[in-house]
CSV table of C-alpha atoms in Angstrom, one decimal:
chain,number,residue,atom,x,y,z
A,1,MET,CA,1.9,-11.1,-6.6
A,2,LYS,CA,-0.1,-7.9,-5.8
A,3,ARG,CA,-2.1,-9.9,-3.2
A,4,VAL,CA,1.3,-10.9,-1.6
A,5,ALA,CA,2.4,-7.3,-1.4
A,6,GLU,CA,-1.0,-6.2,0.0
A,7,PHE,CA,-0.8,-8.9,2.7
A,8,LEU,CA,2.7,-7.8,3.7
A,9,LYS,CA,1.8,-4.2,3.9
A,10,GLU,CA,-1.4,-4.9,5.9
A,11,ALA,CA,0.6,-7.1,8.3
A,12,GLY,CA,3.0,-4.2,8.8
A,13,VAL,CA,5.9,-6.4,9.8
A,14,TYR,CA,7.3,-9.6,8.3
A,15,TYR,CA,10.3,-11.6,9.1
A,16,LEU,CA,13.1,-12.2,6.6
A,17,ALA,CA,15.3,-15.3,7.0
A,18,THR,CA,18.8,-15.4,5.5
A,19,ILE,CA,21.8,-17.7,6.0
A,20,ASP,CA,25.0,-16.5,7.7
A,21,GLY,CA,27.5,-19.2,7.0
A,22,ASP,CA,25.7,-22.2,8.4
A,23,GLN,CA,23.5,-20.2,10.8
A,24,PRO,CA,20.0,-19.0,9.9
A,25,ARG,CA,19.3,-15.4,10.7
A,26,VAL,CA,15.8,-13.9,11.1
A,27,ARG,CA,14.9,-10.2,11.5
A,28,PRO,CA,11.9,-8.0,11.2
A,29,PHE,CA,11.3,-6.0,8.0
A,30,GLY,CA,8.6,-3.6,6.9
A,31,THR,CA,9.2,-2.7,3.2
A,32,ALA,CA,7.2,-4.5,0.5
A,33,HIS,CA,6.7,-2.6,-2.7
A,34,VAL,CA,5.6,-3.5,-6.2
A,35,PHE,CA,7.7,-1.7,-8.9
A,36,GLU,CA,7.6,-2.7,-12.6
A,37,ASP,CA,5.5,-5.8,-11.7
A,38,LYS,CA,8.1,-7.2,-9.2
A,39,LEU,CA,8.0,-7.4,-5.4
A,40,TYR,CA,10.8,-5.4,-3.9
A,41,ILE,CA,12.2,-5.0,-0.4
A,42,GLN,CA,14.8,-2.5,0.9
A,43,THR,CA,17.7,-2.5,3.3
A,44,GLY,CA,21.1,-0.7,3.8
A,45,LYS,CA,24.3,-2.0,2.3
A,46,VAL,CA,26.1,-1.5,5.6
A,47,LYS,CA,23.9,-4.0,7.4
A,48,ASP,CA,24.8,-7.7,7.9
A,49,VAL,CA,21.5,-8.7,6.2
A,50,SER,CA,22.8,-7.1,3.0
A,51,LYS,CA,26.1,-9.1,3.2
A,52,GLN,CA,24.1,-12.3,3.8
A,53,ILE,CA,21.8,-11.7,0.8
A,54,HIS,CA,24.8,-11.1,-1.5
A,55,ALA,CA,26.5,-14.2,-0.2
A,56,ASN,CA,23.4,-16.3,-0.6
A,57,PRO,CA,20.4,-14.7,-2.3
A,58,LYS,CA,17.9,-17.5,-1.4
A,59,VAL,CA,15.7,-16.1,1.4
A,60,GLU,CA,12.3,-16.7,2.9
A,61,ILE,CA,9.9,-14.2,4.5
A,62,CYS,CA,7.0,-14.9,6.8
A,63,ALA,CA,4.1,-12.6,7.9
A,64,PHE,CA,1.0,-13.2,10.1
A,65,LYS,CA,-2.3,-11.3,10.0
A,66,ASN,CA,-5.8,-12.2,11.2
A,67,GLY,CA,-5.2,-15.9,11.7
A,68,GLU,CA,-3.5,-16.3,8.4
A,69,TRP,CA,0.2,-16.4,7.5
A,70,LEU,CA,2.2,-16.0,4.4
A,71,ARG,CA,5.6,-17.4,3.5
A,72,VAL,CA,7.5,-16.3,0.5
A,73,ALA,CA,10.5,-18.2,-0.6
A,74,GLY,CA,12.7,-17.1,-3.5
A,75,GLN,CA,15.9,-15.5,-4.7
A,76,LEU,CA,16.5,-11.8,-4.2
A,77,VAL,CA,18.1,-9.8,-7.0
A,78,GLU,CA,19.6,-6.4,-6.4
A,79,ASP,CA,18.3,-3.6,-8.6
A,80,ASP,CA,20.8,-0.7,-8.4
A,81,ARG,CA,18.8,1.6,-10.6
A,82,LEU,CA,18.1,5.0,-9.1
A,83,GLU,CA,14.4,4.9,-10.2
A,84,ALA,CA,13.9,1.6,-8.3
A,85,LYS,CA,15.3,3.2,-5.1
A,86,VAL,CA,13.2,6.4,-5.6
A,87,SER,CA,10.1,4.3,-6.0
A,88,MET,CA,10.7,2.5,-2.8
A,89,LEU,CA,11.5,5.6,-0.8
A,90,ASP,CA,8.4,7.4,-2.2
A,91,ALA,CA,6.3,4.4,-1.1
A,92,TYR,CA,7.9,4.6,2.4
A,93,PRO,CA,8.5,8.3,3.0
A,94,ASP,CA,9.5,7.7,6.7
A,95,LEU,CA,12.7,5.9,5.4
A,96,LYS,CA,13.8,9.2,3.8
A,97,ALA,CA,15.1,10.3,7.3
A,98,MET,CA,17.7,7.4,7.1
A,99,TYR,CA,18.1,6.7,3.4
A,100,SER,CA,18.3,8.5,0.1
A,101,PRO,CA,18.4,7.0,-3.4
A,102,ASP,CA,22.0,8.1,-4.1
A,103,ASP,CA,23.6,7.8,-0.7
A,104,GLY,CA,25.6,4.7,-1.6
A,105,ASN,CA,23.8,2.7,1.2
A,106,THR,CA,20.2,2.4,0.0
A,107,GLU,CA,19.7,-1.0,-1.5
A,108,VAL,CA,16.6,-2.6,-3.1
A,109,PHE,CA,16.1,-6.2,-4.1
A,110,TYR,CA,13.2,-7.9,-6.0
A,111,PHE,CA,12.0,-11.5,-5.7
A,112,LYS,CA,12.9,-13.8,-8.6
A,113,ASP,CA,11.4,-17.4,-8.9
A,114,ALA,CA,9.3,-16.8,-5.8
A,115,THR,CA,6.7,-19.1,-4.2
A,116,ALA,CA,4.2,-17.6,-1.9
A,117,THR,CA,2.1,-19.8,0.3
A,118,PHE,CA,-1.0,-18.5,2.2
A,119,SER,CA,-1.8,-20.7,5.1
A,120,SER,CA,-4.2,-20.9,8.1
A,121,PHE,CA,-5.6,-23.5,10.4
A,122,THR,CA,-9.0,-23.4,8.8
A,123,LYS,CA,-8.4,-23.9,5.1
A,124,ALA,CA,-6.0,-25.6,2.6
A,125,PRO,CA,-2.8,-23.7,1.7
A,126,GLU,CA,-2.9,-21.5,-1.4
A,127,VAL,CA,0.3,-21.3,-3.5
A,128,ILE,CA,1.2,-18.5,-5.9
A,129,THR,CA,4.4,-18.3,-7.9
A,130,PHE,CA,5.9,-15.2,-9.5
């Protein structure tokens, strides 16, 4: 799982796919943080993506870097604890201009039952579950 987080951080941007009714929605994200041995992402509760995750927590992310791509499919679980939010914002200090741990908007989720697949055109896919 740490390899997955490192890949996402090095890629800088990954794309998160959710479902909005019967319509897939994809948007860029940049937060990937390991806290208490779980892979976390962050968003704001006021955003449509938050509403979509709460309605259907099954998501997939995809990132590309140096000819290799990573897909992570799983279920997101909200962690409303202050320490989880603080850890995320400490890892991404630029976010502190828009979010704070106790603002009622900052939201962090961790992946549960995740399958990560590393792929490229030159080697067989590698699958990691966590």
